[in-house]
Coordinates of C-alpha atoms in Angstrom, one line a residue:
Chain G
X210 CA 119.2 89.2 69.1
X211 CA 119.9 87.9 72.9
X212 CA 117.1 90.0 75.2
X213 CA 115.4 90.2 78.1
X214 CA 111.5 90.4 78.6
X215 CA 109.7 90.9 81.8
X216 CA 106.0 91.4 80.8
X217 CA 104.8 93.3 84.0
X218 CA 105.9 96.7 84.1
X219 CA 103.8 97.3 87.2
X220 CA 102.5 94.7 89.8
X221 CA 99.6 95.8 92.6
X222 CA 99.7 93.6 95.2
X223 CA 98.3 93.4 98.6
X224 CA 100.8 93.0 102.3
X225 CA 100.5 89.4 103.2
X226 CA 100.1 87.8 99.3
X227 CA 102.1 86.0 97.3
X228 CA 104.0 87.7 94.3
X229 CA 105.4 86.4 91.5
X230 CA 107.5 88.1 88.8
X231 CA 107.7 87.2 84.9
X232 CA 111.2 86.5 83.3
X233 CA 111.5 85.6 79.9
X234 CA 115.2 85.4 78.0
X235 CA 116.3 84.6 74.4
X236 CA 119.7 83.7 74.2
X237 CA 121.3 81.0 72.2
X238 CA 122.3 79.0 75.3
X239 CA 121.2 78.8 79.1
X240 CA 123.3 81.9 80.4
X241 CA 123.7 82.6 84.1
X242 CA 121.0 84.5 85.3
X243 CA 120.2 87.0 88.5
X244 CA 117.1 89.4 90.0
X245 CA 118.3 92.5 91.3
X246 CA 116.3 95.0 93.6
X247 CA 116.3 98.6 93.4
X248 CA 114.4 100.1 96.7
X249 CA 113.4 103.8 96.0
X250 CA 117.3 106.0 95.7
X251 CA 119.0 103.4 95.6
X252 CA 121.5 100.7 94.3
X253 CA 121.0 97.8 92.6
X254 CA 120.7 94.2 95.2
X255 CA 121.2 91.3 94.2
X256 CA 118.7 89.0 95.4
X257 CA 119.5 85.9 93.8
X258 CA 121.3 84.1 90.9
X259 CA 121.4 81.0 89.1
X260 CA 124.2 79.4 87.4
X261 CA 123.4 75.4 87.2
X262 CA 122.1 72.4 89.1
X263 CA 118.8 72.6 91.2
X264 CA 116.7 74.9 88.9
X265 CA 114.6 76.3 92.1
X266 CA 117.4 78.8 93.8
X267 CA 117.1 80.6 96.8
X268 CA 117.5 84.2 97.9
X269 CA 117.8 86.9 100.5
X270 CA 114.7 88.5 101.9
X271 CA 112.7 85.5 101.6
X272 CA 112.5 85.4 97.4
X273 CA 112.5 82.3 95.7
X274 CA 113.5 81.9 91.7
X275 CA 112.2 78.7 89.5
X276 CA 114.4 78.4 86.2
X277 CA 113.2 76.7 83.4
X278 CA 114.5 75.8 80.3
X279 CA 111.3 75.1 78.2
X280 CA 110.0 78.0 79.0
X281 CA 113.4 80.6 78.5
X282 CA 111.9 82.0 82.3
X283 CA 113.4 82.7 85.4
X284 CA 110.2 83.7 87.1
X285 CA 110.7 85.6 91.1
X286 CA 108.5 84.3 94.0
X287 CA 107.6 85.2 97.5
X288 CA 105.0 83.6 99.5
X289 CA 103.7 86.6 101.7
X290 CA 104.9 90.2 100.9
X291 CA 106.3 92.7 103.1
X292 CA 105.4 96.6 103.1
X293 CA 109.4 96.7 102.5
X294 CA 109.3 95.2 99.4
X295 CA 107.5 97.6 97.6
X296 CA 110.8 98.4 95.0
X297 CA 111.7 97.9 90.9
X298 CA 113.0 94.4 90.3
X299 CA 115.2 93.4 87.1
X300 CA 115.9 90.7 85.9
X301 CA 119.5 90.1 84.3
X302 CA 121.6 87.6 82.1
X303 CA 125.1 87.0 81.5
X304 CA 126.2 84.4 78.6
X305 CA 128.2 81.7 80.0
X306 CA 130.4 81.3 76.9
X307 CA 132.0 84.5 76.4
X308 CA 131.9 88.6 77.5
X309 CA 130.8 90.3 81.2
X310 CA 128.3 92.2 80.2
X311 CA 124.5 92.3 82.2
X312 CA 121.7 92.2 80.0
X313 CA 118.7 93.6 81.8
X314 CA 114.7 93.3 81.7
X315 CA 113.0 96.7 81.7
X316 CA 112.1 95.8 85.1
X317 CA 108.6 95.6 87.1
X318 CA 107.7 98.1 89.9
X319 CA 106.2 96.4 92.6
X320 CA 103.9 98.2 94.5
X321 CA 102.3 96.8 98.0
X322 CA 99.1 97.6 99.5
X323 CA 98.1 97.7 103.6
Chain P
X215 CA 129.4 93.5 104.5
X216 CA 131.6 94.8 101.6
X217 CA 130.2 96.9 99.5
X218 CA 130.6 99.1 96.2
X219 CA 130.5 103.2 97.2
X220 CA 130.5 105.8 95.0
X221 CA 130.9 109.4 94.5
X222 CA 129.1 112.1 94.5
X223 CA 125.1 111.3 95.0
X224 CA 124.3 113.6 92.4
X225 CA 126.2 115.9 89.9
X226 CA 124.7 118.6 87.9
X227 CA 126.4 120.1 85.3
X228 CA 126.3 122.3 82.1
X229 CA 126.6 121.0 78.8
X230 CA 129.9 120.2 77.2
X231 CA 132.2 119.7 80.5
X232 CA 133.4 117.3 81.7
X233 CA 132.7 115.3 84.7
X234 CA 134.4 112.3 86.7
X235 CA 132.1 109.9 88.6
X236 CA 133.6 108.0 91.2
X237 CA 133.8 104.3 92.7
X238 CA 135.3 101.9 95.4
X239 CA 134.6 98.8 94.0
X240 CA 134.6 95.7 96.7
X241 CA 138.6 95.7 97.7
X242 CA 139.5 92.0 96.8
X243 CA 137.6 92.1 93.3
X244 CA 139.3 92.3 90.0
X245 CA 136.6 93.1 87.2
X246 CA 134.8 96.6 86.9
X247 CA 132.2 97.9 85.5
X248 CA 130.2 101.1 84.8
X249 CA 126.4 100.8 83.6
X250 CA 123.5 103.4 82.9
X251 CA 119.8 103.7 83.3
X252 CA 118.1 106.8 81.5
X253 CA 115.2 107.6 83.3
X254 CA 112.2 105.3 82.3
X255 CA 114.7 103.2 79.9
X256 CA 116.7 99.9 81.0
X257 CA 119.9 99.5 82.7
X258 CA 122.5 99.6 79.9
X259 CA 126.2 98.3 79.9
X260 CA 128.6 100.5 79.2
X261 CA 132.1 98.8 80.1
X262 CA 134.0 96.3 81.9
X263 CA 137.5 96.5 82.9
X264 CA 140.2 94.1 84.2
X265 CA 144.0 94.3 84.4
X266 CA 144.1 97.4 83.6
X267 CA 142.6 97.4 80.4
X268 CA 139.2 97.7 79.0
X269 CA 137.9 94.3 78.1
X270 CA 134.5 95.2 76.7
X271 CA 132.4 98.1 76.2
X272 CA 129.0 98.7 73.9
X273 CA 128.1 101.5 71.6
X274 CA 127.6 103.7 73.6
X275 CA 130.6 104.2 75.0
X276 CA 132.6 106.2 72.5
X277 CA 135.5 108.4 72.6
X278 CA 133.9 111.0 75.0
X279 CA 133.9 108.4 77.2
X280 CA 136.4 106.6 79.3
X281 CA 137.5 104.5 82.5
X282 CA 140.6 104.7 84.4
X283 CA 141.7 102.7 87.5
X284 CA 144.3 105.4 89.0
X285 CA 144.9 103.6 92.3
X286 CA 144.6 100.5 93.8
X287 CA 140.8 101.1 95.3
X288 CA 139.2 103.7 92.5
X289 CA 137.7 103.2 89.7
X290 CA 136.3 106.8 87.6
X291 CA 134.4 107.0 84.8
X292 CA 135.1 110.1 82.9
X293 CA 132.8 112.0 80.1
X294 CA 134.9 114.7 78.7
X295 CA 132.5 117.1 77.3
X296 CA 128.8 116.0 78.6
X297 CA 125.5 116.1 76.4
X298 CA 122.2 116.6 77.4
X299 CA 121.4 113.0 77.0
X300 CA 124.0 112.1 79.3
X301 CA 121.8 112.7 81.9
X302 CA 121.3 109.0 83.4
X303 CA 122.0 107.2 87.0
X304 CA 125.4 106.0 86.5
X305 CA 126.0 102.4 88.1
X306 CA 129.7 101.0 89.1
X307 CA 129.7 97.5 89.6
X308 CA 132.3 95.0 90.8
X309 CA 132.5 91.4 90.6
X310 CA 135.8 88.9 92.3
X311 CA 137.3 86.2 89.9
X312 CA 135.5 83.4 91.9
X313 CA 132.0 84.2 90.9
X314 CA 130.2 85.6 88.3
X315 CA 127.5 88.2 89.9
X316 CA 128.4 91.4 89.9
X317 CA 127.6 93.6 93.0
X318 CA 126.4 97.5 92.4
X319 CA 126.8 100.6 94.1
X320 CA 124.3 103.2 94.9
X321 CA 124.9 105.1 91.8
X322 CA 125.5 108.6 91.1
X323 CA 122.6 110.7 89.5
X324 CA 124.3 113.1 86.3
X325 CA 122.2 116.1 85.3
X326 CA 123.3 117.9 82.3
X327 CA 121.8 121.2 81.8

């Protein structure tokens, strides 16, 4: 069955550090793929996606995303963390072949320390 | 920037009415899309809509549920007679024919009592 795994349901880290955010998909073939934010009440952001080519993708806020194919990851970065990030993050896929639907991670909490 | 609104915030309501949540998507986009997150559980699919018509929808959504487009800038999602375990953040998303992410709004918090 296609799914979504992101391993860390809460991360700790400290204002200033780096962070870095576990992905992991199982899907019969590479399907697009996205993070989303969700700051405390409300929405879900999108942050960044990736559809093909260069496998390391850019995003708002200063968040990076490396894709890689061996691995079935799609693994969030950021080099120094802001107070402001503190939020849940998801992870998301959507097949390329065939259907709309978002397939989401259970998502990892972020929380940031002074 | 555009942006997907919806309507209302929150909604409480008792057990077996029905309720009508709300939502602008993005004005030039074309495919729909409600989604829910129980508290504590993932963010679940529930249905997608273009032209008019539903194009996909999960379990989940059965009969007591459906999705109706009545002008050209809302999009409701309607539960006719709500159950406790309707209570979830209900997401509207909206995404234009050129690309394939879909953009969310704020989402409306349903309590059933």
């Amino acid at each position: 069955a296609q799914s979504v795994t992101q391993p860390d349901i809460h991360i700790t880290v400290s204002e200033g550090a780096s962070l870095e955010l576990r992905c992991n998909y199982s899907y019969g073939a590479t399907p697009y793929l996205f993070w989303y934010v969700q700051s405390p009440g409300q929405g879900l952001q999108l942050l960044l996606k990736y559809f093909s080519g260069d496998t390391l993708v850019q995003g708002i806020k200063g968040f990076e995303a490396e894709f890689k194919r061996s691995q079935s990851s799609f693994n969030l970065r950021k080099p120094s963390v802001h107070w402001s990030d503190a939020a849940e993050y998801f992870c998301a896929v959507r097949p390329k072949a065939a259907g709309n639907k978002l397939t989401f991670g259970g998502g990892t909490r972020v929380l940031v320390k002074p | 920037e555009p942006e997907v609104t919806q309507t209302p915030s929150h909604q409480v309501t008792q057990m077996g009415q029905e309720v009508i949540l709300r939502c602008v998507p993005i004005s030039n986009h074309l495919y729909f899309y409600w989604y829910r997150q129980i508290l504590g559980q993932k963010v679940e699919f529930l249905v997608s809509f273009y032209n008019n018509e539903i194009s996909e929808k999960s379990e989940i959504f059965d009969d007591q549920f459906s999705v109706e487009r009545p002008d050209g800038s809302n999009f409701t999602l309607k539960i006719r007679s709500t159950k406790l375990e309707d209570s979830a953040m209900y997401f509207c998303a909206s995404r234009s024919t050129e690309g394939y992410e879909q953009y969310f709004g704020p989402g409306t918090r349903l309590t059933v009592t």
